[in-house]
Amino acid sequence: MHDALRSRAAEVFGWQLRPDQQTVIDAVLDGRDALAVMPTGSGKSAIHQVAGLGPDGTGLDGLVVVVSPLVALQEDQVVGLAEHPDAPRGVTVNATKRSRDLSAAWDAVEAGEVRYVFLAPEQLTKPDVQERLCAVGVGLVTVDEAHCVSSWGHDFRPDYLALGEAIERLGRPPVLALTATGSAPVRDDVVERLGMRDPLVLATGFDRPELRLEVRRHEDDEGKREAVVAQVAQLAGAGIVYVATRAETLVYADELVEHGRRAQPYHAGLRVADREATLHGFHDGSVDVVVATSAFGMGIDKPDVRFVVHADVPESIDAYYQEVGRAGRDGDVGLATLHYRAEDLGLRRFFASGGPRPASLRTVFDAVPHDGAIARSALPDASGLVARTAGRAVNALVEAGVLADGQDGIARVPGGPTDAQAAVRVAKDRAREREQVEESRIAMMRQFAETSGCRRQFLLGYFGDELADPCGNCDTCSAGTSAEAHGADGSNDAAWPPDAAVEHAEWGHGTVMSTEDDRLTVFFESAGYRTLALADVEDRHLLERV
């Protein structure tokens, strides 16, 4: 890293950058794309902030555009920059700003007074926003919470899938993707969907040894609810309770208040003012327990969260890892407890099976001209569907390969289906493949919850990392069962190393995730996660290294 830039980062922000941060900064300054998977609280934002410090030979030449999923995250970063008097200025461009404030922000951008522009994916996909940014010049596009780009990722958001083409329309500046979670398949999907070119992929810090991992099993829902409330009522410090539905946030919060905890519910359906009040209360200590759906958490800058309790099983290990990672960010001990009831997996299967209705797919396909293209932003009006429904439908059709998202907009693929019914059949076939993958992710969540082996070994193995010995800081280690069980210990790495590309006669291309002494876990693009007995693999030649 250039000495002048390192010194400037220290002067402006007071930071002493770590080697992994410097490695990613060097990549983007050299014009290279980069994907950084780093744990919560590790300073991912510092990468694009330092890279954008100035066009004086040590930084980027052009705006740093930061795509961030939540308005609160955007505003927090702008405020954080303003707290450093010598830092370049940042502005937000989002739908919540008043017209006068939005005009003032754009005036500042066009006058060269601004270095960082924070906006949501929905904003960056708008043609007029792209035109204004192009006119000024963009030096770097940062995609925060980049796991949202991936169709396997746990926070699927349709507008994230349009970012690859949006970036092309900005003149294809270097792309920096940041996330705190991402297994190898998710990382590969992010790289592909953003159109990243020979990116630096850096994944660090999957192991969080200060977090104690435990699972408590229950037979019935009432017993589980009583156990969750009893546990959280006696835990010390601030914490988060994750639930599956909005209604449960209210039920658990009320019960915890009755047991003496200062608890508040949080979900996307609450008024903005109520959500912000809960968030501010959590930060200032007047609220010590937030009961939330997965809508709560991204960008939560509270280092002293002492516990994360899951009252319902998360949809995937990706989601679980990101959520428990919000505990113990100060390096002190944290607790992650999953209250598990096997029947709860049925709700996750229901969520996983959701997709655009055939009628929506037909309507969107018919709205795309036979010869030519239509702007993505024009599809809601052309199809008569609300924007979100139209967005999900077009993404499904693009993913199925019957529509293409190009420079001129959405167009039919040459040689593809010419009638809507045929296009729907192709999209449904692709959706069934995806549903298989989602089912496999739920199955991995079941395996994690029901294993008698070391939970940390299992968790790290899912992300393509391994731990030679049981961790000693999970419930199975405390119970003594992990010493005799199989864990992702790298026993067969010589023959089947993590990230090795393999081929299966039925499931096609796959990636080895982890190995044990008698089995290995492989992710297949068409079938999801599969755990294979090593004896079967070798005796029946089930896999071929490619």
Coordinates of C-alpha atoms in Angstrom, one line a residue:
M1 CA 0.0 0.0 0.0
H2 CA 1.3 3.5 -0.9
D3 CA 3.0 5.1 2.1
A4 CA 1.3 8.4 1.4
L5 CA -2.2 6.9 1.4
R6 CA -1.4 4.9 4.6
S7 CA -0.3 8.2 6.3
R8 CA -3.4 10.0 5.0
A9 CA -5.7 7.3 6.4
A10 CA -4.1 7.7 9.8
E11 CA -4.3 11.5 9.6
V12 CA -7.9 11.7 8.4
F13 CA -9.5 8.7 10.2
G14 CA -6.9 7.8 12.9
W15 CA -6.8 4.2 11.4
Q16 CA -3.9 1.8 11.4
L17 CA -5.0 -0.5 8.6
R18 CA -4.7 -4.3 8.9
P19 CA -2.9 -6.3 6.1
D20 CA -6.2 -7.8 4.8
Q21 CA -7.7 -4.3 4.5
Q22 CA -4.6 -3.0 2.7
T23 CA -4.6 -6.0 0.3
V24 CA -8.1 -5.2 -0.9
I25 CA -7.4 -1.4 -1.1
D26 CA -4.4 -2.1 -3.2
A27 CA -6.5 -4.3 -5.6
V28 CA -9.1 -1.6 -6.2
L29 CA -6.5 1.1 -6.6
D30 CA -4.9 -1.0 -9.3
G31 CA -8.3 -1.1 -11.1
R32 CA -9.1 -4.6 -10.1
D33 CA -12.4 -5.9 -8.9
A34 CA -12.5 -7.3 -5.3
L35 CA -14.8 -9.4 -3.1
A36 CA -14.0 -9.1 0.6
V37 CA -15.8 -11.5 3.1
M38 CA -14.9 -10.2 6.5
P39 CA -16.6 -10.5 9.9
T40 CA -18.9 -7.9 11.3
G41 CA -16.9 -5.1 12.9
S42 CA -13.7 -5.8 11.0
G43 CA -13.7 -2.4 9.2
K44 CA -15.0 -3.3 5.7
S45 CA -16.2 0.3 5.2
A46 CA -12.7 1.5 5.7
I47 CA -11.7 -0.1 2.4
H48 CA -13.8 2.2 0.2
Q49 CA -13.4 5.2 2.4
V50 CA -9.6 5.0 2.3
A51 CA -9.5 4.1 -1.4
G52 CA -11.5 7.3 -2.1
L53 CA -9.4 9.7 -0.1
G54 CA -8.2 11.7 -3.0
P55 CA -7.1 11.8 -6.7
D56 CA -3.6 12.9 -5.8
G57 CA -1.8 9.8 -7.1
T58 CA -2.6 7.7 -4.0
G59 CA -6.4 7.3 -4.3
L60 CA -9.1 6.8 -6.9
D61 CA -10.0 9.4 -9.5
G62 CA -13.8 9.8 -9.5
L63 CA -16.8 9.3 -7.2
V64 CA -17.0 6.4 -4.9
V65 CA -20.6 5.1 -5.3
V66 CA -21.7 2.9 -2.4
V67 CA -24.8 0.6 -2.8
S68 CA -26.3 -0.1 0.6
P69 CA -29.6 -1.8 1.3
L70 CA -30.8 0.3 4.2
V71 CA -31.3 4.1 4.5
A72 CA -30.1 3.9 8.1
L73 CA -26.8 2.4 6.9
Q74 CA -26.3 5.1 4.3
E75 CA -27.0 7.9 6.8
D76 CA -24.7 6.4 9.4
Q77 CA -21.8 6.3 7.0
V78 CA -22.4 9.9 6.0
V79 CA -22.5 11.0 9.6
G80 CA -19.4 9.0 10.3
L81 CA -17.5 10.8 7.6
A82 CA -18.7 14.1 8.8
E83 CA -17.2 13.3 12.3
H84 CA -13.8 13.5 10.7
P85 CA -13.2 17.1 9.7
D86 CA -10.6 16.3 7.1
A87 CA -12.5 13.5 5.4
P88 CA -14.1 14.1 2.0
R89 CA -17.8 14.7 2.0
G90 CA -20.5 12.1 1.5
V91 CA -24.2 12.4 0.6
T92 CA -27.1 10.0 0.4
V93 CA -29.5 9.7 -2.5
N94 CA -32.6 7.8 -1.6
A95 CA -36.4 7.9 -1.8
T96 CA -36.8 9.2 1.8
K97 CA -35.2 12.6 1.1
R98 CA -37.2 15.6 0.5
S99 CA -37.1 17.0 -3.1
R100 CA -35.2 20.1 -1.9
D101 CA -32.6 18.0 0.0
L102 CA -32.2 15.6 -2.9
S103 CA -31.6 18.6 -5.3
A104 CA -29.0 20.0 -2.9
A105 CA -27.2 16.6 -2.8
W106 CA -27.0 16.4 -6.6
D107 CA -25.9 20.0 -6.8
A108 CA -23.0 19.2 -4.5
V109 CA -22.1 16.1 -6.5
E110 CA -22.1 18.0 -9.8
A111 CA -20.1 20.8 -8.2
G112 CA -17.3 18.4 -7.2
E113 CA -17.9 18.9 -3.5
V114 CA -18.7 15.3 -2.8
R115 CA -16.5 12.2 -2.9
Y116 CA -18.9 9.4 -1.7
V117 CA -22.5 8.9 -2.8
F118 CA -24.6 6.4 -0.8
L119 CA -27.7 5.0 -2.4
A120 CA -29.9 1.9 -2.5
P121 CA -29.9 -0.6 -5.3
E122 CA -33.3 0.6 -6.4
Q123 CA -31.8 4.1 -7.0
L124 CA -28.8 2.9 -8.9
T125 CA -30.9 1.0 -11.4
K126 CA -32.8 4.2 -12.4
P127 CA -31.6 5.5 -15.8
D128 CA -31.7 9.1 -14.7
V129 CA -29.4 8.4 -11.7
Q130 CA -27.0 6.5 -13.9
E131 CA -26.9 9.4 -16.3
R132 CA -26.1 11.9 -13.6
L133 CA -23.4 9.7 -12.1
C134 CA -21.8 9.1 -15.6
A135 CA -21.7 12.8 -16.2
V136 CA -19.6 13.3 -13.1
G137 CA -17.4 10.2 -13.4
V138 CA -17.4 7.1 -11.1
G139 CA -14.1 5.7 -9.8
L140 CA -15.4 2.8 -7.8
V141 CA -18.7 1.0 -7.1
T142 CA -18.9 -0.6 -3.7
V143 CA -21.7 -3.1 -3.2
D144 CA -22.3 -3.5 0.6
E145 CA -24.0 -6.5 2.0
A146 CA -23.1 -8.2 -1.3
H147 CA -24.6 -11.6 -0.3
C148 CA -27.9 -9.9 -1.3
V149 CA -26.8 -10.2 -4.9
S150 CA -26.7 -14.0 -4.7
S151 CA -29.8 -16.1 -5.5
W152 CA -28.5 -18.5 -2.8
G153 CA -28.0 -15.6 -0.4
H154 CA -30.3 -15.3 2.6
D155 CA -31.5 -11.7 2.0
F156 CA -32.7 -12.0 -1.6
R157 CA -33.7 -8.6 -3.0
P158 CA -34.7 -8.3 -6.7
D159 CA -33.0 -5.0 -7.5
Y160 CA -29.6 -6.4 -6.4
L161 CA -29.8 -8.7 -9.5
A162 CA -29.8 -5.7 -11.8
L163 CA -26.6 -4.2 -10.4
G164 CA -24.3 -5.9 -12.9
E165 CA -25.9 -4.1 -15.8
A166 CA -26.2 -0.8 -13.9
I167 CA -22.4 -0.9 -13.3
E168 CA -21.8 -1.5 -17.0
R169 CA -23.8 1.6 -17.8
L170 CA -21.6 3.6 -15.4
G171 CA -18.6 2.9 -17.6
R172 CA -17.6 -0.3 -15.8
P173 CA -15.4 1.2 -13.0
P174 CA -13.8 -1.3 -10.5
V175 CA -16.3 -3.1 -8.3
L176 CA -15.8 -3.8 -4.6
A177 CA -18.2 -6.2 -3.0
L178 CA -18.4 -6.4 0.8
T179 CA -20.1 -8.9 3.0
A180 CA -19.8 -10.5 6.5
T181 CA -21.0 -13.9 5.3
G182 CA -20.7 -16.0 2.2
S183 CA -20.0 -19.7 1.6
A184 CA -18.0 -20.5 -1.5
P185 CA -21.2 -21.0 -3.6
V186 CA -22.5 -17.6 -2.5
R187 CA -19.1 -16.0 -3.3
D188 CA -19.1 -17.5 -6.8
D189 CA -22.6 -16.3 -7.4
V190 CA -21.8 -12.8 -6.3
V191 CA -18.8 -12.7 -8.7
E192 CA -20.9 -13.9 -11.6
R193 CA -24.0 -11.7 -11.1
L194 CA -21.9 -8.5 -10.7
G195 CA -19.9 -9.4 -13.8
M196 CA -16.7 -9.1 -11.8
R197 CA -13.5 -9.6 -13.8
D198 CA -10.6 -11.6 -12.4
P199 CA -11.5 -10.4 -8.9
L200 CA -9.4 -10.6 -5.8
V201 CA -11.5 -12.8 -3.5
L202 CA -10.5 -12.5 0.2
A203 CA -12.4 -14.4 2.8
T204 CA -11.2 -14.1 6.4
G205 CA -12.3 -14.5 10.0
F206 CA -15.0 -17.2 9.8
D207 CA -13.9 -18.5 13.2
R208 CA -15.3 -16.5 16.1
P209 CA -13.8 -18.4 19.1
E210 CA -15.2 -15.9 21.6
L211 CA -18.8 -17.0 20.7
R212 CA -20.2 -20.0 22.6
L213 CA -22.5 -22.0 20.3
E214 CA -25.3 -24.0 21.6
V215 CA -28.6 -25.6 20.5
R216 CA -31.5 -26.4 22.8
R217 CA -34.1 -28.9 21.4
H218 CA -37.8 -28.8 22.0
E219 CA -40.7 -31.1 21.3
D220 CA -43.6 -28.5 21.3
D221 CA -44.0 -24.8 20.5
E222 CA -45.3 -23.8 23.9
G223 CA -42.4 -25.4 25.7
K224 CA -39.9 -23.7 23.3
R225 CA -41.5 -20.3 23.9
E226 CA -41.4 -20.7 27.7
A227 CA -37.7 -21.7 27.4
V228 CA -36.7 -18.8 25.2
V229 CA -38.4 -16.3 27.6
A230 CA -36.9 -17.9 30.7
Q231 CA -33.4 -17.9 29.2
V232 CA -33.4 -14.3 27.9
A233 CA -35.0 -13.0 31.1
Q234 CA -31.9 -14.1 33.1
L235 CA -29.2 -13.3 30.6
A236 CA -27.0 -10.3 31.4
G237 CA -26.4 -7.4 29.0
A238 CA -27.8 -6.5 25.6
G239 CA -29.0 -9.0 23.1
I240 CA -31.1 -9.9 20.1
V241 CA -33.9 -12.5 19.8
Y242 CA -34.6 -13.6 16.3
V243 CA -38.0 -14.9 15.3
A244 CA -39.6 -16.1 12.0
T245 CA -42.7 -13.9 11.8
R246 CA -43.7 -10.3 12.6
A247 CA -46.4 -11.5 15.0
E248 CA -43.9 -13.3 17.1
T249 CA -41.8 -10.1 17.6
L250 CA -44.8 -8.6 19.5
V251 CA -45.6 -11.8 21.5
Y252 CA -42.0 -12.3 22.7
A253 CA -41.4 -8.6 23.4
D254 CA -44.5 -8.4 25.6
E255 CA -43.6 -11.5 27.5
L256 CA -40.0 -10.3 28.1
V257 CA -41.3 -7.0 29.4
E258 CA -43.4 -8.9 31.8
H259 CA -40.3 -10.7 33.0
G260 CA -38.4 -7.4 33.6
R261 CA -36.5 -6.9 30.4
R262 CA -36.6 -3.7 28.5
A263 CA -37.6 -5.3 25.2
Q264 CA -38.9 -3.9 22.0
P265 CA -40.2 -5.5 18.7
Y266 CA -38.6 -4.8 15.3
H267 CA -39.8 -5.8 11.9
A268 CA -40.2 -4.2 8.4
G269 CA -43.9 -3.6 8.8
L270 CA -43.5 -1.1 11.7
R271 CA -43.5 2.6 11.1
V272 CA -40.1 4.1 10.3
A273 CA -40.3 6.3 13.4
D274 CA -40.9 3.2 15.6
R275 CA -38.1 1.2 14.1
E276 CA -35.7 4.2 14.5
A277 CA -36.7 4.6 18.1
T278 CA -36.0 1.0 18.9
L279 CA -32.7 1.2 17.1
H280 CA -31.6 4.3 18.9
G281 CA -32.8 2.9 22.2
F282 CA -30.7 -0.3 21.6
H283 CA -27.6 1.8 20.9
D284 CA -28.0 4.1 23.9
G285 CA -28.9 1.3 26.4
S286 CA -32.6 2.3 27.1
V287 CA -33.6 -0.9 25.2
D288 CA -31.6 -4.0 26.1
V289 CA -33.4 -6.7 24.1
V290 CA -34.6 -6.4 20.5
V291 CA -37.0 -9.1 19.3
A292 CA -36.8 -9.1 15.6
T293 CA -37.2 -10.7 12.2
S294 CA -34.2 -10.9 9.9
A295 CA -35.0 -7.3 9.0
F296 CA -32.9 -6.2 12.0
G297 CA -29.2 -6.4 12.0
M298 CA -27.4 -5.2 8.9
G299 CA -25.1 -2.4 9.9
I300 CA -25.9 -2.6 13.6
D301 CA -22.9 -0.8 15.1
K302 CA -23.1 -2.0 18.7
P303 CA -20.0 -3.9 19.9
D304 CA -21.3 -5.0 23.3
V305 CA -24.1 -7.3 22.2
R306 CA -23.7 -10.2 24.6
F307 CA -26.1 -12.7 23.2
V308 CA -28.1 -13.7 20.1
V309 CA -30.9 -16.1 20.7
H310 CA -32.8 -17.7 17.8
A311 CA -36.4 -18.6 18.9
D312 CA -36.9 -20.1 15.4
V313 CA -34.5 -21.9 13.1
P314 CA -33.0 -19.6 10.5
E315 CA -33.4 -20.2 6.8
S316 CA -29.8 -21.2 6.3
I317 CA -26.4 -21.4 7.9
D318 CA -25.4 -18.2 6.0
A319 CA -28.2 -16.4 7.8
Y320 CA -27.4 -18.0 11.1
Y321 CA -23.7 -17.1 10.9
Q322 CA -24.4 -13.4 10.0
E323 CA -26.9 -13.0 12.8
V324 CA -24.9 -14.7 15.6
G325 CA -21.9 -12.6 14.4
R326 CA -23.6 -9.5 15.9
A327 CA -22.6 -10.8 19.4
G328 CA -19.3 -10.2 20.9
R329 CA -17.9 -7.7 18.4
D330 CA -15.9 -6.1 21.2
G331 CA -13.9 -9.4 21.5
D332 CA -15.5 -10.3 24.8
V333 CA -17.5 -13.4 25.3
G334 CA -20.8 -13.8 23.5
L335 CA -23.5 -16.4 23.5
A336 CA -25.4 -17.8 20.5
T337 CA -28.3 -20.1 21.3
L338 CA -30.6 -21.8 18.8
H339 CA -33.9 -23.1 20.2
Y340 CA -34.7 -25.8 17.8
R341 CA -37.8 -27.7 17.0
A342 CA -37.7 -30.0 13.9
E343 CA -41.2 -29.0 12.9
D344 CA -40.1 -25.4 12.5
L345 CA -38.2 -26.4 9.4
G346 CA -41.6 -26.7 7.6
L347 CA -42.1 -23.0 7.8
R348 CA -38.7 -22.4 6.3
R349 CA -39.6 -24.8 3.4
F350 CA -42.7 -22.8 2.9
F351 CA -40.7 -19.6 2.6
A352 CA -38.1 -21.2 0.4
S353 CA -40.8 -22.4 -2.1
G354 CA -42.1 -19.0 -2.8
G355 CA -41.6 -17.6 -6.3
P356 CA -43.3 -15.5 -8.9
R357 CA -46.7 -16.8 -10.0
P358 CA -47.0 -18.2 -13.6
A359 CA -49.5 -15.4 -14.4
S360 CA -46.9 -12.7 -13.5
L361 CA -44.2 -14.5 -15.5
R362 CA -46.5 -14.6 -18.6
T363 CA -47.5 -10.9 -18.2
V364 CA -43.9 -9.7 -17.9
F365 CA -42.7 -11.9 -20.8
D366 CA -45.5 -10.5 -23.0
A367 CA -44.5 -7.0 -22.0
V368 CA -41.1 -7.4 -23.6
P369 CA -41.1 -6.5 -27.3
H370 CA -40.4 -9.3 -29.8
D371 CA -37.8 -7.2 -31.5
G372 CA -36.1 -4.7 -29.2
A373 CA -35.8 -4.0 -25.5
I374 CA -37.6 -2.3 -22.7
A375 CA -36.2 -0.4 -19.8
R376 CA -36.4 -2.4 -16.6
S377 CA -38.0 0.6 -14.9
A378 CA -40.8 0.7 -17.6
L379 CA -41.9 -2.9 -17.0
P380 CA -44.3 -2.2 -14.1
D381 CA -46.3 0.1 -16.3
A382 CA -46.1 -2.1 -19.4
S383 CA -47.1 -5.2 -17.5
G384 CA -49.7 -3.6 -15.1
L385 CA -47.9 -5.2 -12.1
V386 CA -46.5 -3.5 -9.0
A387 CA -42.8 -2.8 -9.2
R388 CA -41.7 -5.5 -6.8
T389 CA -43.8 -8.2 -8.5
A390 CA -42.6 -7.2 -11.9
G391 CA -39.0 -7.2 -10.6
R392 CA -39.2 -10.7 -9.2
A393 CA -40.8 -12.0 -12.4
V394 CA -38.2 -10.5 -14.7
N395 CA -35.4 -11.7 -12.5
A396 CA -36.8 -15.2 -12.7
L397 CA -37.0 -15.0 -16.4
V398 CA -33.5 -13.6 -16.7
E399 CA -32.2 -16.4 -14.4
A400 CA -33.9 -19.0 -16.6
G401 CA -32.2 -17.6 -19.7
V402 CA -35.3 -16.6 -21.6
L403 CA -34.8 -12.8 -21.1
A404 CA -31.5 -10.9 -21.0
D405 CA -30.7 -7.7 -19.1
G406 CA -28.5 -5.7 -21.5
Q407 CA -27.3 -2.2 -22.1
D408 CA -30.5 -1.2 -23.8
G409 CA -32.8 -2.9 -21.2
I410 CA -34.7 -6.2 -21.0
A411 CA -34.9 -8.1 -24.2
R412 CA -35.9 -11.6 -25.4
V413 CA -33.0 -14.0 -25.8
P414 CA -32.4 -14.9 -29.5
G415 CA -33.3 -18.5 -30.2
G416 CA -35.3 -18.7 -26.9
P417 CA -39.0 -19.2 -26.4
T418 CA -41.2 -17.1 -28.5
D419 CA -44.5 -17.5 -26.5
A420 CA -45.1 -16.8 -22.9
Q421 CA -46.3 -20.3 -22.0
A422 CA -43.0 -21.8 -23.2
A423 CA -41.0 -19.2 -21.3
V424 CA -43.0 -20.0 -18.1
R425 CA -42.2 -23.7 -18.4
V426 CA -38.4 -22.9 -18.7
A427 CA -38.6 -20.6 -15.7
K428 CA -40.5 -23.2 -13.6
D429 CA -37.9 -25.8 -14.4
R430 CA -35.2 -23.4 -13.3
A431 CA -37.2 -22.6 -10.2
R432 CA -37.4 -26.3 -9.3
E433 CA -33.6 -26.5 -9.4
R434 CA -33.3 -23.5 -7.2
E435 CA -35.9 -25.0 -4.8
Q436 CA -33.7 -28.1 -4.6
V437 CA -30.8 -25.9 -3.6
E438 CA -32.9 -24.1 -1.0
E439 CA -34.1 -27.4 0.4
S440 CA -30.4 -28.5 0.7
R441 CA -29.6 -25.4 2.7
I442 CA -32.4 -26.1 5.1
A443 CA -31.1 -29.7 5.4
M444 CA -27.7 -28.3 6.3
M445 CA -29.4 -26.2 9.0
R446 CA -31.0 -29.4 10.3
Q447 CA -27.7 -31.2 10.4
F448 CA -26.1 -28.3 12.3
A449 CA -28.9 -28.4 14.9
E450 CA -28.9 -32.1 15.3
T451 CA -25.2 -32.9 15.1
S452 CA -23.5 -34.5 18.1
G453 CA -20.2 -33.3 16.8
C454 CA -18.4 -30.0 17.4
R455 CA -20.7 -27.2 16.2
R456 CA -17.9 -24.9 15.3
Q457 CA -16.2 -27.6 13.1
F458 CA -19.6 -28.0 11.3
L459 CA -20.1 -24.3 10.9
L460 CA -16.6 -23.6 9.6
G461 CA -16.8 -26.6 7.3
Y462 CA -19.9 -25.1 5.7
F463 CA -17.9 -22.1 4.7
G464 CA -15.0 -24.1 3.3
D465 CA -12.9 -23.6 6.4
E466 CA -11.8 -26.4 8.8
L467 CA -10.8 -26.9 12.4
A468 CA -8.5 -29.7 13.2
D469 CA -9.8 -30.4 16.7
P470 CA -13.2 -29.8 18.5
C471 CA -13.4 -26.2 19.7
G472 CA -14.2 -26.7 23.4
N473 CA -16.7 -23.8 23.4
C474 CA -20.0 -25.3 22.2
D475 CA -22.6 -27.4 23.9
T476 CA -21.5 -30.6 22.3
C477 CA -17.9 -30.1 23.4
S478 CA -19.2 -29.4 26.9
A479 CA -21.3 -32.6 26.8
G480 CA -18.3 -34.6 25.6
T481 CA -20.0 -36.0 22.4
S482 CA -17.9 -34.0 19.9
A483 CA -14.7 -35.9 20.7
E484 CA -16.2 -39.1 19.3
A485 CA -18.2 -37.6 16.4
H486 CA -17.1 -36.6 13.0
G487 CA -16.2 -33.0 12.3
A488 CA -14.9 -30.9 9.4
D489 CA -11.3 -31.6 10.4
G490 CA -9.7 -31.8 7.0
S491 CA -8.9 -35.5 7.4
N492 CA -9.0 -36.1 3.6
D493 CA -7.9 -32.8 2.3
A494 CA -5.0 -34.4 0.4
A495 CA -7.5 -36.1 -1.9
W496 CA -10.5 -33.8 -1.6
P497 CA -9.4 -30.3 -0.5
P498 CA -11.9 -27.5 0.1
D499 CA -12.8 -25.6 -3.0
A500 CA -11.8 -28.5 -5.3
A501 CA -13.9 -28.6 -8.4
V502 CA -15.6 -32.0 -9.0
E503 CA -18.1 -33.6 -11.3
H504 CA -20.9 -36.0 -10.5
A505 CA -22.8 -38.1 -13.1
E506 CA -26.2 -37.0 -12.0
W507 CA -25.7 -33.6 -10.2
G508 CA -23.0 -32.2 -12.5
H509 CA -20.5 -29.6 -11.4
G510 CA -19.7 -29.2 -7.7
T511 CA -17.3 -27.7 -5.2
V512 CA -15.9 -29.6 -2.2
M513 CA -16.8 -27.7 1.0
S514 CA -15.2 -29.8 3.7
T515 CA -13.8 -33.2 4.5
E516 CA -14.0 -35.6 7.5
D517 CA -12.5 -39.0 8.1
D518 CA -15.4 -40.8 6.5
R519 CA -17.4 -38.3 4.4
L520 CA -17.2 -35.1 2.5
T521 CA -19.7 -32.2 1.8
V522 CA -20.0 -31.0 -1.7
F523 CA -22.1 -28.1 -3.1
F524 CA -23.6 -28.9 -6.5
E525 CA -24.9 -26.0 -8.6
S526 CA -28.0 -27.9 -9.7
A527 CA -28.7 -29.9 -6.5
G528 CA -27.3 -27.9 -3.6
Y529 CA -25.4 -29.4 -0.6
R530 CA -24.8 -33.1 -0.5
T531 CA -23.0 -35.1 2.1
L532 CA -21.3 -38.2 0.6
A533 CA -19.8 -41.2 2.3
L534 CA -16.1 -41.4 1.4
A535 CA -16.3 -45.1 0.8
D536 CA -19.1 -44.7 -1.8
V537 CA -17.2 -41.9 -3.5
E538 CA -14.1 -44.0 -3.8
D539 CA -15.6 -47.5 -4.4
R540 CA -18.2 -46.3 -6.9
H541 CA -16.2 -43.4 -8.4
L542 CA -19.0 -41.0 -7.7
L543 CA -16.8 -37.9 -8.1
E544 CA -14.2 -36.9 -10.6
R545 CA -11.7 -34.0 -10.0
V546 CA -11.8 -31.4 -12.7

